[in-house]
PDB file of C-alpha atoms in Angstrom:
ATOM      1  CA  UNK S   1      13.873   4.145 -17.516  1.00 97.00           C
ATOM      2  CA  UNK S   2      12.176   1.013 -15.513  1.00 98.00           C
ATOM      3  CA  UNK S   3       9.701   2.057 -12.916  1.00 98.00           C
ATOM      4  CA  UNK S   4       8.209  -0.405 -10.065  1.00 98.00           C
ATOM      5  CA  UNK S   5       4.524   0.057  -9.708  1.00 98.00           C
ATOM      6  CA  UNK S   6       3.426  -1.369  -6.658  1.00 98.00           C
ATOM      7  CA  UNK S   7       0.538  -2.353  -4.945  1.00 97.00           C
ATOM      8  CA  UNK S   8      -1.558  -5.050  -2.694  1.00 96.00           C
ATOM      9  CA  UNK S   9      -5.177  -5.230  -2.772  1.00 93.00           C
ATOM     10  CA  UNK S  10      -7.904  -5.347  -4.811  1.00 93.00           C
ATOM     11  CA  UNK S  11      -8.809  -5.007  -8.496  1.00 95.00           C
ATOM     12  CA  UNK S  12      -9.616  -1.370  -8.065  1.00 93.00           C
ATOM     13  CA  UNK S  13      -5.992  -1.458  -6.705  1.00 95.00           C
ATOM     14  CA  UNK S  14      -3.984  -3.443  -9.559  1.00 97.00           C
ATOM     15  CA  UNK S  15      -6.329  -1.982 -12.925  1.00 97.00           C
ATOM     16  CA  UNK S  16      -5.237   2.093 -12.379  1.00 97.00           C
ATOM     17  CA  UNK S  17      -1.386   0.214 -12.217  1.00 97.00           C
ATOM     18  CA  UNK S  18      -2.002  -1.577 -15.348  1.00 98.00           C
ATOM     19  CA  UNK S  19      -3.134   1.181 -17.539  1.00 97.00           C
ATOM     20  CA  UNK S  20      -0.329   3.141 -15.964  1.00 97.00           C
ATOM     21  CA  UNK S  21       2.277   0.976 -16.739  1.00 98.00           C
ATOM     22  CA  UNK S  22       1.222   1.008 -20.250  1.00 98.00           C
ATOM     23  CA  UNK S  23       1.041   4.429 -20.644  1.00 98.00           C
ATOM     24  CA  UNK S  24       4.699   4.404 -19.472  1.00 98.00           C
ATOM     25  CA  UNK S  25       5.682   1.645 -21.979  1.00 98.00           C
ATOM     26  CA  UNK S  26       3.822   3.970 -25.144  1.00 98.00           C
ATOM     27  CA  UNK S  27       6.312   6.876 -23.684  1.00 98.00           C
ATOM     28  CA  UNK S  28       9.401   4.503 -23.906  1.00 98.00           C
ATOM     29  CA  UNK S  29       9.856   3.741 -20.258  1.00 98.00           C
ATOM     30  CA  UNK S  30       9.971  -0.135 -19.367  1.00 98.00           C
ATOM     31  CA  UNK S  31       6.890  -0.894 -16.169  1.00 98.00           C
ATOM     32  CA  UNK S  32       6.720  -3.427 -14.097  1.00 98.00           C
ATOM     33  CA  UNK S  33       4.065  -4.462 -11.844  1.00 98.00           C
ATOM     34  CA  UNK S  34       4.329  -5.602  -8.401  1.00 98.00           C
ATOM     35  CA  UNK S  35       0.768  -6.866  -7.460  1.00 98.00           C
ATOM     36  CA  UNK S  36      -1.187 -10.102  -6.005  1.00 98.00           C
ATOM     37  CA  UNK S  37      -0.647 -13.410  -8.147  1.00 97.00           C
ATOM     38  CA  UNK S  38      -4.102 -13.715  -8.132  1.00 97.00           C
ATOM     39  CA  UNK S  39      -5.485 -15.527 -12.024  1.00 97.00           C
ATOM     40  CA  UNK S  40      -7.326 -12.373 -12.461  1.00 97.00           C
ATOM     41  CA  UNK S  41      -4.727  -9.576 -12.043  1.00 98.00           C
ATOM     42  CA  UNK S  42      -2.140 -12.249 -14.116  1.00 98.00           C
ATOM     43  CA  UNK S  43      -4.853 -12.115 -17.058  1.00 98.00           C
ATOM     44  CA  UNK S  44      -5.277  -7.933 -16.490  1.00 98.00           C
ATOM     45  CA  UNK S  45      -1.451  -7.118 -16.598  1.00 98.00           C
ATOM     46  CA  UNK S  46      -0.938 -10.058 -19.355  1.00 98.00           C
ATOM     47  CA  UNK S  47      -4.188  -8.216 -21.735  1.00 97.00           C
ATOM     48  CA  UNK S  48      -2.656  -5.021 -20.291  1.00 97.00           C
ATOM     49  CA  UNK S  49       0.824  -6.162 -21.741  1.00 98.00           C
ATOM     50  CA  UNK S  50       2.690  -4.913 -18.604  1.00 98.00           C
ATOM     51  CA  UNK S  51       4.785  -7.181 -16.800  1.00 97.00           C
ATOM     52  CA  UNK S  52       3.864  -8.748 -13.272  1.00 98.00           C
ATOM     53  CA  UNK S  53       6.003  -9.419 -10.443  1.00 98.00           C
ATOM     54  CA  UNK S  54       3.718 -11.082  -7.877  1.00 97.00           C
ATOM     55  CA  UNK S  55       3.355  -9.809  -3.982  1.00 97.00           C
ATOM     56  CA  UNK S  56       4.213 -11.924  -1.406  1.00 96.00           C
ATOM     57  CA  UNK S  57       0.971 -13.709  -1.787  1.00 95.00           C
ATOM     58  CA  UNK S  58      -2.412 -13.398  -4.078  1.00 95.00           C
ATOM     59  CA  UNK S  59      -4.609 -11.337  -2.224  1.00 94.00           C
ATOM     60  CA  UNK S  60      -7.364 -14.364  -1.895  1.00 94.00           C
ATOM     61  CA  UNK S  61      -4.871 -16.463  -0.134  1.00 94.00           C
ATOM     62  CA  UNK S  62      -3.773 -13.603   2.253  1.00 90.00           C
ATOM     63  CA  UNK S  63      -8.477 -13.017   3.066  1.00 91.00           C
ATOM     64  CA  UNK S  64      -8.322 -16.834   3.744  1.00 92.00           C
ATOM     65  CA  UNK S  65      -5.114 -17.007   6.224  1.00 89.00           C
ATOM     66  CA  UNK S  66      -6.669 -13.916   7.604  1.00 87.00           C
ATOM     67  CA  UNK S  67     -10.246 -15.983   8.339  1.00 89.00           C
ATOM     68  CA  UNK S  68      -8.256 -18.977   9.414  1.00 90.00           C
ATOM     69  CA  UNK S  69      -6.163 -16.890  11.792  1.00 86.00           C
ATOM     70  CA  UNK S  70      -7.920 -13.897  12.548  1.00 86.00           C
ATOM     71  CA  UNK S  71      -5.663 -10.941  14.408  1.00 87.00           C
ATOM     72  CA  UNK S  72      -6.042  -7.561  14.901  1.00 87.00           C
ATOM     73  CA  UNK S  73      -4.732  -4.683  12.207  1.00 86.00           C
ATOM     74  CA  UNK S  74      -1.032  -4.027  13.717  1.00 88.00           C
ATOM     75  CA  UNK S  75      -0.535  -7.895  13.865  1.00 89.00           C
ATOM     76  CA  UNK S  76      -1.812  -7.851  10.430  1.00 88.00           C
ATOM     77  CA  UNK S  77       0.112  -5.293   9.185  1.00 90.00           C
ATOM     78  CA  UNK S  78       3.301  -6.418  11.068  1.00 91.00           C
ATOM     79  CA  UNK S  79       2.750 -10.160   8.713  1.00 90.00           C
ATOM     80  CA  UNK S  80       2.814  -8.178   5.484  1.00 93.00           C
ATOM     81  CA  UNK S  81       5.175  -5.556   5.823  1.00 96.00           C
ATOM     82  CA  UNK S  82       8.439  -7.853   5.992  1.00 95.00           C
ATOM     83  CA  UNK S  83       7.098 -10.090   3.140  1.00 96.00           C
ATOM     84  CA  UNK S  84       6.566  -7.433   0.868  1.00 97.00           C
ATOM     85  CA  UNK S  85       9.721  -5.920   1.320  1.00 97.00           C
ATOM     86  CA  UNK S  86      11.181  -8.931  -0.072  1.00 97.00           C
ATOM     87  CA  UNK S  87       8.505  -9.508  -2.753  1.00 98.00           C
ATOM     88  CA  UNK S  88       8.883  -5.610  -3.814  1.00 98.00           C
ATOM     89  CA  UNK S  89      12.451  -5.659  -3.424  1.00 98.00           C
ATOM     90  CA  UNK S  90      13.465  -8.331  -5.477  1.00 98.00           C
ATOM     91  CA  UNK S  91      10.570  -6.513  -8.029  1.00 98.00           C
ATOM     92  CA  UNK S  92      12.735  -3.366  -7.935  1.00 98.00           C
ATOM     93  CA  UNK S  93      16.068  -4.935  -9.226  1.00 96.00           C
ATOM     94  CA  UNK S  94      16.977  -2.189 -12.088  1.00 97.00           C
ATOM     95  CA  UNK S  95      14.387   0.084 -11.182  1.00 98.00           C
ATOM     96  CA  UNK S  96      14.467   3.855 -11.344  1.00 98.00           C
ATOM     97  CA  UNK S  97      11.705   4.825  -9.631  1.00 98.00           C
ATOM     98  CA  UNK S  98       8.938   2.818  -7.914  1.00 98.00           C
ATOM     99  CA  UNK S  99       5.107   4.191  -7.118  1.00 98.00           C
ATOM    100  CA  UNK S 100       2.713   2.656  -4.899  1.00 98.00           C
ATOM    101  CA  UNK S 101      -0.355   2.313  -4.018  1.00 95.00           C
ATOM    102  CA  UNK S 102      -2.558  -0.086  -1.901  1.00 91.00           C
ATOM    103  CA  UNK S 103      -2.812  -1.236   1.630  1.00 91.00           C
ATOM    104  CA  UNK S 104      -0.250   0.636   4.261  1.00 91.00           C
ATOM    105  CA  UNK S 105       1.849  -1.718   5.055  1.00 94.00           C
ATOM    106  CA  UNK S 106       2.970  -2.314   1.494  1.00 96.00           C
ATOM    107  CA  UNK S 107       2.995   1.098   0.481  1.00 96.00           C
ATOM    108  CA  UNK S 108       5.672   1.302   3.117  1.00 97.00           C
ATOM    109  CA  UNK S 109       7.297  -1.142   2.471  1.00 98.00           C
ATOM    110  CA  UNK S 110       7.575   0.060  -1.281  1.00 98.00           C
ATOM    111  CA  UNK S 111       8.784   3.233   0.493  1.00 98.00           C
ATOM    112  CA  UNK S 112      11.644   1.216   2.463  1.00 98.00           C
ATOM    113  CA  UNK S 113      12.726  -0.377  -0.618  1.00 98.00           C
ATOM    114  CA  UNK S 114      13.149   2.725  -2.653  1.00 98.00           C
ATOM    115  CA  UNK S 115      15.020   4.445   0.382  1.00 98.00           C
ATOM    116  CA  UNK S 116      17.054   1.478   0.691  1.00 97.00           C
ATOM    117  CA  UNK S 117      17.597   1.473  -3.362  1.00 98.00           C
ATOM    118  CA  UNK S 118      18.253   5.181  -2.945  1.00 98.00           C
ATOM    119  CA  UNK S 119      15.474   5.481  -6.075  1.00 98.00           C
ATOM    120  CA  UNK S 120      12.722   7.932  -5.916  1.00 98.00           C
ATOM    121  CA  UNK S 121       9.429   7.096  -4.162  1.00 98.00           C
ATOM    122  CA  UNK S 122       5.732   8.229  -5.102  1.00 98.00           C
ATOM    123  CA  UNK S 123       2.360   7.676  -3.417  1.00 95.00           C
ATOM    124  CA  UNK S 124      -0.677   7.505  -5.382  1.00 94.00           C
ATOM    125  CA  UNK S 125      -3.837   7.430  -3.871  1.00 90.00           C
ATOM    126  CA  UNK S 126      -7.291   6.087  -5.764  1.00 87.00           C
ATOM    127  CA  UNK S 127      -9.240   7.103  -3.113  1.00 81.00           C
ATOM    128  CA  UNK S 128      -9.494  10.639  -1.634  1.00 77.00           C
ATOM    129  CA  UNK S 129     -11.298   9.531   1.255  1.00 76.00           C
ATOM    130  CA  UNK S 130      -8.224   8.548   2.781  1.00 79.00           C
ATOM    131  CA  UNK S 131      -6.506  12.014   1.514  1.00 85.00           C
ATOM    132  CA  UNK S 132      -6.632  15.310   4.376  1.00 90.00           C
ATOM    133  CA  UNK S 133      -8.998  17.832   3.152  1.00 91.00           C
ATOM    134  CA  UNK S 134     -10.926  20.491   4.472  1.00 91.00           C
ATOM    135  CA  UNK S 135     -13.363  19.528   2.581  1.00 91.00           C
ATOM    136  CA  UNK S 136     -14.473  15.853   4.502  1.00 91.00           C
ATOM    137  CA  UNK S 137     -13.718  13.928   6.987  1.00 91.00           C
ATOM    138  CA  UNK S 138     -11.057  11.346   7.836  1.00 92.00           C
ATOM    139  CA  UNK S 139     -12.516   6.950   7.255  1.00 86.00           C
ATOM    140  CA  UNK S 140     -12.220   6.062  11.209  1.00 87.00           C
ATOM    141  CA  UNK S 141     -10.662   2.490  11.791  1.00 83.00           C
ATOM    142  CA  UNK S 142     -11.603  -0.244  13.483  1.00 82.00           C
ATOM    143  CA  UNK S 143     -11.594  -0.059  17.018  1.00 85.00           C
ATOM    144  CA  UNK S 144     -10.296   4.288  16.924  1.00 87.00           C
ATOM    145  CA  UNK S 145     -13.095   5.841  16.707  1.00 91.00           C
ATOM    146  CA  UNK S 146     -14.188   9.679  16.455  1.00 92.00           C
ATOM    147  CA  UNK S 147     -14.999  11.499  20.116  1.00 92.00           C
ATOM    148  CA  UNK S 148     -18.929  12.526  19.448  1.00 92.00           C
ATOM    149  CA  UNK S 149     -18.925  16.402  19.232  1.00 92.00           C
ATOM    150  CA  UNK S 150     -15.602  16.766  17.463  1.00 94.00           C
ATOM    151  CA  UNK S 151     -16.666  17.967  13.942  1.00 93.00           C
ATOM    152  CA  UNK S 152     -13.989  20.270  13.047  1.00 95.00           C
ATOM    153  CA  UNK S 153     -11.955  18.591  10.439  1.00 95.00           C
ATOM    154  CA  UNK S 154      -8.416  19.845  10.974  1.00 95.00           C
ATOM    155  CA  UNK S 155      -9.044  18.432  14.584  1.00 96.00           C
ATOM    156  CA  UNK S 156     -10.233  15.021  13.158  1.00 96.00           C
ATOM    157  CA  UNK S 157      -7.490  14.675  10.533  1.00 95.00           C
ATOM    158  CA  UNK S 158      -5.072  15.186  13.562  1.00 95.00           C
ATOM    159  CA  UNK S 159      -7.152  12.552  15.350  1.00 94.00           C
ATOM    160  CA  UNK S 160      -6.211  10.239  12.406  1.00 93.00           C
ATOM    161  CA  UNK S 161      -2.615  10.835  12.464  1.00 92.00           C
ATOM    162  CA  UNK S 162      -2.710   9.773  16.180  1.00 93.00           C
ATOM    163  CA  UNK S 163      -5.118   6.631  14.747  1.00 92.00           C
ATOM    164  CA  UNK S 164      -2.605   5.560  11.840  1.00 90.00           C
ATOM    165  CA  UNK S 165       0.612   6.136  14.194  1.00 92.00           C
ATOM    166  CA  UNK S 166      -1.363   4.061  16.804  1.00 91.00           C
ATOM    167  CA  UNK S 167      -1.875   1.280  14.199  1.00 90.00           C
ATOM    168  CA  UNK S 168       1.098   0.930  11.925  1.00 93.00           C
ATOM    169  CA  UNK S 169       3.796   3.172  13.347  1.00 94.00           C
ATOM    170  CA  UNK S 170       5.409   0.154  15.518  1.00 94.00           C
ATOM    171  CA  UNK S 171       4.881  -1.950  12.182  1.00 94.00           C
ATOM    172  CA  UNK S 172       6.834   0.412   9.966  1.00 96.00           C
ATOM    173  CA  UNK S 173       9.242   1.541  12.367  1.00 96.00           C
ATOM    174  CA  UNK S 174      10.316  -1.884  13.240  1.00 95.00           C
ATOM    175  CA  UNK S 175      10.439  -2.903   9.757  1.00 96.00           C
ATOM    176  CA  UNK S 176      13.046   0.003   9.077  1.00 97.00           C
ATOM    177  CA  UNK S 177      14.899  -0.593  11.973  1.00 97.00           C
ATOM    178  CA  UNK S 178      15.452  -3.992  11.017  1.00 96.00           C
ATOM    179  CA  UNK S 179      16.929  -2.805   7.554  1.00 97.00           C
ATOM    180  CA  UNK S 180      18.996   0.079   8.805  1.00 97.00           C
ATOM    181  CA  UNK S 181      16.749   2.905   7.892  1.00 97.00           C
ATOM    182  CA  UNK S 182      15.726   5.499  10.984  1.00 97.00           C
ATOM    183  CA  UNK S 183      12.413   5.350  12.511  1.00 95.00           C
ATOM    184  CA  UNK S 184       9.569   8.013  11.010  1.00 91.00           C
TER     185      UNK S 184
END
């Protein structure tokens, strides 16, 4: 079995991949990593022994196009979805399952290639802030936030549905349209 593990961000994004992928290899499955092509994450997964197939661009590249050209998160969102499609994509070749993790809009597209691959698909989440839970609240975003009052939680996790749809709905949805899947 070859599994994709998949993420973009930082290196409390790529580590929890490496040990995972070589837990994997000690239970006989093959892992590959699809992460930034940052030095530092190539030395992790290289100590790690787990193989690296680098994101559409190391991370510290993508914070300094970001500073150069600053945008807001959709248009953000919108310039990495397509490009890690192709950089998870051509990541997945063999693959029988791929898990990911990271920021949205390549965790979805992770989730477009394994629809498109017809391979299973997992989420993995390292932080439970961004998890629904009765227990706390939702992380507002940038420019959505909370109405003052509202402090029931089922109300504010539905708030954040609205917030995420809001902010990376056209971005996904476009994506998949433009590779035959339907719209979510």
């Amino acid at each position: 079995m070859r599994v994709l593990l998949s993420t973009y961000g930082s290196r409390g994004d790529v580590e929890p991949l490496a040990g995972l992928g070589t837990a994997l290899q000690a239970l006989g499955a093959e892992a590959v990593v699809s992460a930034p092509g940052d030095q530092e994450f190539v030395d992790l997964l290289d100590r790690a022994g787990v193989e690296l197939a680098p994101a559409f661009m190391p991370v510290r590249d993508w914070i300094d196009s970001a500073k150069r050209a600053p945008a807001d998160i959709p248009t953000y969102g919108m310039r990495m979805i397509g490009a890690q499609y192709e950089a998870i994509g051509a990541a997945a070749a063999g693959c029988d399952a791929i898990v990911a993790s990271g920021l949205m809009p390549s965790a979805a597209a992770a989730q477009c290639v394994a629809e498109k691959m017809g391979v299973p698909y997992f989420h993995v989440s390292f932080c439970p802030l961004f998890l629904p839970s009765h227990h706390h609240k939702p992380h507002p975003y940038p420019g959505h936030p909370f109405p003052p009052g509202v402090t029931d939680l089922r109300a504010l996790w539905d708030l954040n549905i609205q917030h995420m749809h809001a902010l990376f709905g056209g971005t996904v949805n476009t994506q998949r349209a433009s590779i035959g899947l339907p719209t979510v």
